[in-house]
PDB file of N, CA and C in Angstrom:
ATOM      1  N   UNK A   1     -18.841 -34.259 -23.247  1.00 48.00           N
ATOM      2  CA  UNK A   1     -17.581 -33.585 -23.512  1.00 48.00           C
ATOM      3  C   UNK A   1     -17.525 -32.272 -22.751  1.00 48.00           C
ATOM      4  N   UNK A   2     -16.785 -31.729 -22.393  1.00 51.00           N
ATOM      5  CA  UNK A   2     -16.026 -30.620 -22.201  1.00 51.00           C
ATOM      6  C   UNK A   2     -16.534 -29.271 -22.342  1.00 51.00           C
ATOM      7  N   UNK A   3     -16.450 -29.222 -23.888  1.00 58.00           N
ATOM      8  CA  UNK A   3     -16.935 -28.492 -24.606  1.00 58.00           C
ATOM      9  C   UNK A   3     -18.527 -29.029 -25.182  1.00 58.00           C
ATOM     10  N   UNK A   4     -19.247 -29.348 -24.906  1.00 57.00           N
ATOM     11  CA  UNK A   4     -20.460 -29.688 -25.339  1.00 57.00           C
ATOM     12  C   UNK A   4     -21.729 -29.433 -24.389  1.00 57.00           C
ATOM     13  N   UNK A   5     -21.475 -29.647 -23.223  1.00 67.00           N
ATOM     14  CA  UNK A   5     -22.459 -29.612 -22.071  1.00 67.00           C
ATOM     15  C   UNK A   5     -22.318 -29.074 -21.030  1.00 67.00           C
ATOM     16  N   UNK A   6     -23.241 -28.481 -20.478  1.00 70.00           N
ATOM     17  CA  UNK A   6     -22.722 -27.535 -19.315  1.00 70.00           C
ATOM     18  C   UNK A   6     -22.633 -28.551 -17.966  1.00 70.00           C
ATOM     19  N   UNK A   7     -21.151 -28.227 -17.138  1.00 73.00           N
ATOM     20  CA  UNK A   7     -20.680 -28.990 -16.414  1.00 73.00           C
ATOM     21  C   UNK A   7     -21.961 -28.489 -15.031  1.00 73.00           C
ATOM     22  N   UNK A   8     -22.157 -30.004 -14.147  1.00 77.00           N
ATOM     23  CA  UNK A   8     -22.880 -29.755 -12.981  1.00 77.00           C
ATOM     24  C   UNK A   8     -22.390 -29.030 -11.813  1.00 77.00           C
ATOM     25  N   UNK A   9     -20.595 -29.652 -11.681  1.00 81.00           N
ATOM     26  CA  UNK A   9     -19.822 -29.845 -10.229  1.00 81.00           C
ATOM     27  C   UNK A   9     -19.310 -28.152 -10.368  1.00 81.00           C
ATOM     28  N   UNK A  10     -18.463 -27.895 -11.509  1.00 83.00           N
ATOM     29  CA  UNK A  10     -18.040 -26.512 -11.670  1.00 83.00           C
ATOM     30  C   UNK A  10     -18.194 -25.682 -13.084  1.00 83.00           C
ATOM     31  N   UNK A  11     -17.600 -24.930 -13.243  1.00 85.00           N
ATOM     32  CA  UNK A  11     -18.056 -24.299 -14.258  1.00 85.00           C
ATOM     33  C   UNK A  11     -16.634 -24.712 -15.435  1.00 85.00           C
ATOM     34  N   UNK A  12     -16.792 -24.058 -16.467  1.00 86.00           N
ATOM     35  CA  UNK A  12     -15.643 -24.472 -17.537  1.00 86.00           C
ATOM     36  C   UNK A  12     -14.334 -24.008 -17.407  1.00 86.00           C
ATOM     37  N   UNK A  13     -14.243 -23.088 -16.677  1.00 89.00           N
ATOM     38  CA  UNK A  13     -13.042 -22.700 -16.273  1.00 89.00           C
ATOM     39  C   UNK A  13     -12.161 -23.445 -15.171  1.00 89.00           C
ATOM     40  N   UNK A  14     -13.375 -23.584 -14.040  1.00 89.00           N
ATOM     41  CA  UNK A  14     -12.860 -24.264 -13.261  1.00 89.00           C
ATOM     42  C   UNK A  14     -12.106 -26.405 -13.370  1.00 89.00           C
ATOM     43  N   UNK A  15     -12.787 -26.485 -14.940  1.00 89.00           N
ATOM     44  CA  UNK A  15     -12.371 -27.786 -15.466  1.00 89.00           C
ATOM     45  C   UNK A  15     -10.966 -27.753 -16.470  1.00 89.00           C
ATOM     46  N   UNK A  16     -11.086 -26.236 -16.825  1.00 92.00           N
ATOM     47  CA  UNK A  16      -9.695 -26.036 -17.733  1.00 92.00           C
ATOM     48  C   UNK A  16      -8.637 -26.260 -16.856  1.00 92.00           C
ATOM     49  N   UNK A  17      -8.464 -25.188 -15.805  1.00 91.00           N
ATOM     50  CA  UNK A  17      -7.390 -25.067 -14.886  1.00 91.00           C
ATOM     51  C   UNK A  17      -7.353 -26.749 -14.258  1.00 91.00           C
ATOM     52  N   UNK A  18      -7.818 -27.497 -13.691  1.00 91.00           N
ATOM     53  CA  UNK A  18      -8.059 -28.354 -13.575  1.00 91.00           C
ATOM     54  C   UNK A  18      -7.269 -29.531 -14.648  1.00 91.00           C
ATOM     55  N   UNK A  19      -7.984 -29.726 -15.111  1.00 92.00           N
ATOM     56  CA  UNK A  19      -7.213 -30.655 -16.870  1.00 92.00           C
ATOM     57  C   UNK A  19      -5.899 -30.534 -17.072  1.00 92.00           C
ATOM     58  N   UNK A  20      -5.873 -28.856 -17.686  1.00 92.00           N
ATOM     59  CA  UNK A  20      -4.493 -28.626 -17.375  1.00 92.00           C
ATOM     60  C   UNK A  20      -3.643 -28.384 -16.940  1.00 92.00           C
ATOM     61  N   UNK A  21      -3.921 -28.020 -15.556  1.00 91.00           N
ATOM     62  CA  UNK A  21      -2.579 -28.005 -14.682  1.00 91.00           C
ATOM     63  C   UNK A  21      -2.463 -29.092 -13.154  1.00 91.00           C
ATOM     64  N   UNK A  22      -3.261 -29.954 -13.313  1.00 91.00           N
ATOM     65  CA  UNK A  22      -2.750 -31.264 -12.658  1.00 91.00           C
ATOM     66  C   UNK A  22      -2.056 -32.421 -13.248  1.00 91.00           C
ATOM     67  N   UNK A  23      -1.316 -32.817 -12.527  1.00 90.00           N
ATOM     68  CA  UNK A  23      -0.131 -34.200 -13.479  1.00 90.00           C
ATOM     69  C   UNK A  23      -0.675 -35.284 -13.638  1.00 90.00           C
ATOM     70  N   UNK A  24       0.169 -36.192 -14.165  1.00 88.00           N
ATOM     71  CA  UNK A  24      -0.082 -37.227 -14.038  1.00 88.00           C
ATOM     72  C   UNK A  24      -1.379 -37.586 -14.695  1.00 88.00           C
ATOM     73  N   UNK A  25      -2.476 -36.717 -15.245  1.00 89.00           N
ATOM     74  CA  UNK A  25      -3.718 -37.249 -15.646  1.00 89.00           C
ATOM     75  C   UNK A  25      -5.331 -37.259 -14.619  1.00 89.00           C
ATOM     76  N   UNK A  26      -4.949 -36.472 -13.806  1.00 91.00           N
ATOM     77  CA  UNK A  26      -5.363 -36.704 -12.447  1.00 91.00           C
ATOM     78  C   UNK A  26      -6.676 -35.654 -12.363  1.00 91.00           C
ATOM     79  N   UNK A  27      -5.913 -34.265 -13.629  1.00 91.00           N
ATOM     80  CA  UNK A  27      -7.183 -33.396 -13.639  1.00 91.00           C
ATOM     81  C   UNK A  27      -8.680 -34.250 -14.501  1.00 91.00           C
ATOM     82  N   UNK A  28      -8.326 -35.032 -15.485  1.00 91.00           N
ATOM     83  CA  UNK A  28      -9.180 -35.556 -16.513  1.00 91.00           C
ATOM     84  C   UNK A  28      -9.816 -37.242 -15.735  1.00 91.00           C
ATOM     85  N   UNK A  29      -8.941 -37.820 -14.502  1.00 92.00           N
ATOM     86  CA  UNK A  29     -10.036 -38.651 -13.583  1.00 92.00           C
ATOM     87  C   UNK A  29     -10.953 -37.579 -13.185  1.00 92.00           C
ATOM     88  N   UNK A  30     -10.287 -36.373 -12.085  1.00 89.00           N
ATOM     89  CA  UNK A  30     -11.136 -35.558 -11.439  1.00 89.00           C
ATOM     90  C   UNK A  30     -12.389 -35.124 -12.058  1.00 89.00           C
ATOM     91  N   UNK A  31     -12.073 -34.560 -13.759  1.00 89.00           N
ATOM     92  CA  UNK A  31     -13.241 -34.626 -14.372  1.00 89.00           C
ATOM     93  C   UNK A  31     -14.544 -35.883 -14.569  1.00 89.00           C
ATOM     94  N   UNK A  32     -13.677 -37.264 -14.940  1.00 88.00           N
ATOM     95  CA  UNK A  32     -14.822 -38.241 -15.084  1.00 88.00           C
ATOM     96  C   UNK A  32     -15.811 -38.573 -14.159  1.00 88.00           C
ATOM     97  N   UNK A  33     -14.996 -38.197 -12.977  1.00 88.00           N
ATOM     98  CA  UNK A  33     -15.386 -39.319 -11.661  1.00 88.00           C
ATOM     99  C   UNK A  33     -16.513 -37.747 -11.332  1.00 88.00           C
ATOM    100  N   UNK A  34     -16.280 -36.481 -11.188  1.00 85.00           N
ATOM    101  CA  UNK A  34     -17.064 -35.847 -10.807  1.00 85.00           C
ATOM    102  C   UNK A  34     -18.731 -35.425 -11.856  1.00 85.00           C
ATOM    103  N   UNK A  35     -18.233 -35.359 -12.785  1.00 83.00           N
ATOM    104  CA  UNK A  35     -19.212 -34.940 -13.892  1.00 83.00           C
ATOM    105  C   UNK A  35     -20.139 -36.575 -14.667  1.00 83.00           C
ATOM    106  N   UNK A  36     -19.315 -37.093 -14.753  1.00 81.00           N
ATOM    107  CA  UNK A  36     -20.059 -38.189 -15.725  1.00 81.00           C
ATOM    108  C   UNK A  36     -20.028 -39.643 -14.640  1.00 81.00           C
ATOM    109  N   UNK A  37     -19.312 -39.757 -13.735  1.00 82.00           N
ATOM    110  CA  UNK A  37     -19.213 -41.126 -13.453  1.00 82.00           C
ATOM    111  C   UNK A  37     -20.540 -41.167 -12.228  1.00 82.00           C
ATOM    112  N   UNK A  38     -20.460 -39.807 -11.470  1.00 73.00           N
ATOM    113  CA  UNK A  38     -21.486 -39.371 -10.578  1.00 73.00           C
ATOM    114  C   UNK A  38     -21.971 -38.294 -10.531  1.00 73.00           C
ATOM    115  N   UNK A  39     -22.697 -37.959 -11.366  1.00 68.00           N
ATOM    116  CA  UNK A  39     -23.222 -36.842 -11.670  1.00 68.00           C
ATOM    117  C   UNK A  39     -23.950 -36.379 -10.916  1.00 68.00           C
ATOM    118  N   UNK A  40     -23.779 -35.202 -10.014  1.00 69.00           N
ATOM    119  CA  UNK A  40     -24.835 -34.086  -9.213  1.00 69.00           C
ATOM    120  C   UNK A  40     -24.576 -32.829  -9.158  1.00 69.00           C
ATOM    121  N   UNK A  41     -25.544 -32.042  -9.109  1.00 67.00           N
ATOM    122  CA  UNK A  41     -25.555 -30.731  -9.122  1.00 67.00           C
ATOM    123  C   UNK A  41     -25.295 -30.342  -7.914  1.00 67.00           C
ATOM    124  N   UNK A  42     -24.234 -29.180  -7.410  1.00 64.00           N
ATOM    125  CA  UNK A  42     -24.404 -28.195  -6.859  1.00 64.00           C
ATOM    126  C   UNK A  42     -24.837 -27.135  -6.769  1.00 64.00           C
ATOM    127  N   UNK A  43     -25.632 -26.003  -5.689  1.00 72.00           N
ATOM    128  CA  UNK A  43     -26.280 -24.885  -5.791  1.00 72.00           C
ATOM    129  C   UNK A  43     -25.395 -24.268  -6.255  1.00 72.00           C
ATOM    130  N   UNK A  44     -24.343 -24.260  -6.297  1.00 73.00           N
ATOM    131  CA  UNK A  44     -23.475 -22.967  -6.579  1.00 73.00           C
ATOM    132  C   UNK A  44     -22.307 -23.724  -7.325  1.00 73.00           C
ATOM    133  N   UNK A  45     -22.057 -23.874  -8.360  1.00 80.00           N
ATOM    134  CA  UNK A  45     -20.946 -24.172  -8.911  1.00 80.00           C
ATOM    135  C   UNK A  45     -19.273 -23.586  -8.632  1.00 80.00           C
ATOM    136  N   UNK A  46     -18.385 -24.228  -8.909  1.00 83.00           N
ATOM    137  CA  UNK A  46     -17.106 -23.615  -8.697  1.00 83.00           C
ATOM    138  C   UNK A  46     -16.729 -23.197  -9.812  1.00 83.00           C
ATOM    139  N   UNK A  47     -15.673 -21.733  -9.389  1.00 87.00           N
ATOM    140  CA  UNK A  47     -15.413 -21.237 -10.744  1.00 87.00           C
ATOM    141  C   UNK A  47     -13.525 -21.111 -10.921  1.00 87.00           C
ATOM    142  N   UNK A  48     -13.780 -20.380 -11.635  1.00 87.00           N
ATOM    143  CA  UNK A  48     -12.026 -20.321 -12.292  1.00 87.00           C
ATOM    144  C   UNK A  48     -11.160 -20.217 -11.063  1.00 87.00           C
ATOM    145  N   UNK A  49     -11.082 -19.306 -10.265  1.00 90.00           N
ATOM    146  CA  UNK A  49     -10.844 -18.936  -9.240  1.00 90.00           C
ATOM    147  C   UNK A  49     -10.392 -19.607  -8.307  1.00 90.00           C
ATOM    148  N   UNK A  50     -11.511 -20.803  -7.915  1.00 89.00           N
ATOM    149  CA  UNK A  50     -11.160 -22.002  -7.518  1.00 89.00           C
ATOM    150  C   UNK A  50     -10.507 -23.239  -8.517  1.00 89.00           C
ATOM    151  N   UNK A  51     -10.674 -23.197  -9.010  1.00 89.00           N
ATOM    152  CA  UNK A  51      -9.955 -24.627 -10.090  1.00 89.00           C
ATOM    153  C   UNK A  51      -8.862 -23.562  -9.932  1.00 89.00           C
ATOM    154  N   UNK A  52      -8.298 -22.715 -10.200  1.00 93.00           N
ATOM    155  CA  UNK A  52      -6.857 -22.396 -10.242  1.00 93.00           C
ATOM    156  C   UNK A  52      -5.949 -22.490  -8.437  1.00 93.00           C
ATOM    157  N   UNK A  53      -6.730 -22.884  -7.694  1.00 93.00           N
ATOM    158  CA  UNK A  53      -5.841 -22.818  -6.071  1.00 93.00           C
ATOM    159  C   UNK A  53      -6.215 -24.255  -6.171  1.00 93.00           C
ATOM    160  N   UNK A  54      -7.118 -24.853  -6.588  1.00 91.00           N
ATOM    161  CA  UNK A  54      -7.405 -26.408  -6.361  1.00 91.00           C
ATOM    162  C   UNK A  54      -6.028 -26.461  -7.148  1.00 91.00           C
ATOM    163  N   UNK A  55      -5.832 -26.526  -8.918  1.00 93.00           N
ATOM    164  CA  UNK A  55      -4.424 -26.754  -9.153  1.00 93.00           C
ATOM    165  C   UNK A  55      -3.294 -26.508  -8.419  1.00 93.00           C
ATOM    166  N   UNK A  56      -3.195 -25.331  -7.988  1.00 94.00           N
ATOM    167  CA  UNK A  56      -1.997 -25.167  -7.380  1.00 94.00           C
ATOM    168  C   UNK A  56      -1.569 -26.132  -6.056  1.00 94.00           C
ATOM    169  N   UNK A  57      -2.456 -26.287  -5.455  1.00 95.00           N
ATOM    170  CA  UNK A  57      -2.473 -26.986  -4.094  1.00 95.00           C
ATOM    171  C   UNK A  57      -2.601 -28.661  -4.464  1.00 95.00           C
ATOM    172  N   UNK A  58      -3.513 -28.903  -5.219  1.00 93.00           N
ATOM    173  CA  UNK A  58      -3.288 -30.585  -5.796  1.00 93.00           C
ATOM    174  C   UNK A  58      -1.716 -31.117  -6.570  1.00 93.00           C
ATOM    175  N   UNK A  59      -1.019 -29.554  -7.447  1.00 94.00           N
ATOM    176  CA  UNK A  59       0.619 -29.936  -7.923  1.00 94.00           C
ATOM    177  C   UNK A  59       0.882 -30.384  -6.890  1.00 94.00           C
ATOM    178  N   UNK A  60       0.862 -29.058  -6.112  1.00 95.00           N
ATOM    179  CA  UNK A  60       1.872 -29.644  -4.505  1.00 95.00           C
ATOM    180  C   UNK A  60       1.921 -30.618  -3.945  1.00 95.00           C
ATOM    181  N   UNK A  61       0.748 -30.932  -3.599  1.00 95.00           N
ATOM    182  CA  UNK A  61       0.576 -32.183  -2.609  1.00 95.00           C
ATOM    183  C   UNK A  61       0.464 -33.399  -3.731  1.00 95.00           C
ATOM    184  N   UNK A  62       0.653 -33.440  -4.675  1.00 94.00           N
ATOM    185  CA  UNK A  62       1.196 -34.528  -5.532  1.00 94.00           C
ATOM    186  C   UNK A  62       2.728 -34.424  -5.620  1.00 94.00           C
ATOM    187  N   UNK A  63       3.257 -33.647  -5.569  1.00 92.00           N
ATOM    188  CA  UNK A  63       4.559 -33.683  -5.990  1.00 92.00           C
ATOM    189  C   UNK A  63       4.926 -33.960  -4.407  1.00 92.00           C
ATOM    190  N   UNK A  64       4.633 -33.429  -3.304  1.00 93.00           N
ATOM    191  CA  UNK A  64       5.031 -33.931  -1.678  1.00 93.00           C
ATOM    192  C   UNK A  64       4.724 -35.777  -1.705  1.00 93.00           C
ATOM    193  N   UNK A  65       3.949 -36.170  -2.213  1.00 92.00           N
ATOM    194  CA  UNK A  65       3.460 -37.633  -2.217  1.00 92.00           C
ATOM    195  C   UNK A  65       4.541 -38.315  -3.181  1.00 92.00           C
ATOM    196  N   UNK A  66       5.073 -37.838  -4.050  1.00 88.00           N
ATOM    197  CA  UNK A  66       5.749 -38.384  -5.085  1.00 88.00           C
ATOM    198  C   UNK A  66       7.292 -38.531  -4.288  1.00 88.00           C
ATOM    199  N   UNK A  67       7.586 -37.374  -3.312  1.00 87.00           N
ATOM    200  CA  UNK A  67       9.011 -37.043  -2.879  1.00 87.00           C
ATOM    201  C   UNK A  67       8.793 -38.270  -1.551  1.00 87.00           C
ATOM    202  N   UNK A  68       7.641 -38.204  -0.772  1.00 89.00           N
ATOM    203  CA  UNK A  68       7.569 -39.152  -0.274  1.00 89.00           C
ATOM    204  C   UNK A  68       7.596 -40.685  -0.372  1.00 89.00           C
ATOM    205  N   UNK A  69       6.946 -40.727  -1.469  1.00 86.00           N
ATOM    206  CA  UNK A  69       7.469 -42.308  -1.641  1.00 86.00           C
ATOM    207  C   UNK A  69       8.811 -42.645  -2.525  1.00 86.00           C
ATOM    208  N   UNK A  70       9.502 -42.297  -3.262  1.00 81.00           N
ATOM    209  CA  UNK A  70      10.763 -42.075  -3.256  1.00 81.00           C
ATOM    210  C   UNK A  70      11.869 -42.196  -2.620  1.00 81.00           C
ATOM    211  N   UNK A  71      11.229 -41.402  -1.197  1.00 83.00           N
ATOM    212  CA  UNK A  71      12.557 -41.569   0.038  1.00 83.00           C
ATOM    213  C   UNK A  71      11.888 -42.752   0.522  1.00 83.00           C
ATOM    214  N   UNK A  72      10.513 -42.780   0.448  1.00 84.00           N
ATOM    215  CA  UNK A  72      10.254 -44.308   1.317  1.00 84.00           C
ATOM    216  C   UNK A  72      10.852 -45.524   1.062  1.00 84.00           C
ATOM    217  N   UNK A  73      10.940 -45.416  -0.438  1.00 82.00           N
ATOM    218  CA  UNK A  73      11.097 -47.092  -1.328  1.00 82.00           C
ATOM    219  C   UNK A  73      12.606 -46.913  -1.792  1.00 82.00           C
ATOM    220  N   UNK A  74      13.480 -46.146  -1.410  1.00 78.00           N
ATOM    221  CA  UNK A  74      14.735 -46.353  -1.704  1.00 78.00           C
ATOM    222  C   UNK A  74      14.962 -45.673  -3.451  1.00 78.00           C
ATOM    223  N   UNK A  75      14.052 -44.989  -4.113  1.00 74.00           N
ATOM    224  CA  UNK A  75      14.240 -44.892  -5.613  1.00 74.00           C
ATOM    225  C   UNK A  75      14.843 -43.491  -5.295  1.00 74.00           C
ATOM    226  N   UNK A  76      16.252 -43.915  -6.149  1.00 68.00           N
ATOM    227  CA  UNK A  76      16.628 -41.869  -6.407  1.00 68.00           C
ATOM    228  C   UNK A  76      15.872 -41.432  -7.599  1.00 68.00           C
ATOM    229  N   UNK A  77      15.605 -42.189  -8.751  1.00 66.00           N
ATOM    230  CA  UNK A  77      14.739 -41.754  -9.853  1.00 66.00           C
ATOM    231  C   UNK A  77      13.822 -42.222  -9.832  1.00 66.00           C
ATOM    232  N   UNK A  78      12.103 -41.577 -10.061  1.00 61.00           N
ATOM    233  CA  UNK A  78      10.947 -41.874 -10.236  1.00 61.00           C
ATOM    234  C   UNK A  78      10.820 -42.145 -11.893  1.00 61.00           C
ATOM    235  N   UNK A  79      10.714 -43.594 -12.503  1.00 66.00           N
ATOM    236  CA  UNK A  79      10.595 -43.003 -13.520  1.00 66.00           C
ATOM    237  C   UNK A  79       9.395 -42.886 -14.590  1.00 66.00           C
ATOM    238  N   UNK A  80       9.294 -42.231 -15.672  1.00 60.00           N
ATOM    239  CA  UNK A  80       7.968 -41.649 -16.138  1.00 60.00           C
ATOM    240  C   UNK A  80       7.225 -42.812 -17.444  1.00 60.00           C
TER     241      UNK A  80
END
């Protein structure tokens, strides 16, 4: 969990910002697949700092991917 064990890839902050501010569910793969599905240590962990520009920059370029296929496939509404 989350809250239970100290993360390998980044630190807890950098999994908050992460979790919660990517869509779609995408922060909580990012978590499985990095921490539990393949677990390794880095010398230097990532911190808040980074998980908050990783969010910002992963919204974006999810929401550019979303506008893109949209105009690709003819949909005026994506729906949820």
């Amino acid at each position: 969990m989350l809250l239970s064990t100290r993360p390998g890839y980044g630190n807890r902050w950098y999994w908050f910002w992460l979790i919660v501010g990517l869509p779609a569910g995408l922060g909580w793969l990012a978590y499985a697949r990095l921490e539990h599905l393949a677990p390794r240590t880095k010398e230097r962990r990532d911190g808040g700092f980074v998980g908050f520009f990783t969010m910002i920059v992963g919204s974006f370029v999810f929401g550019v991917a979303l506008m893109l296929l949209a105009n690709a496939t003819g949909m005026s509404v994506i729906p949820s």
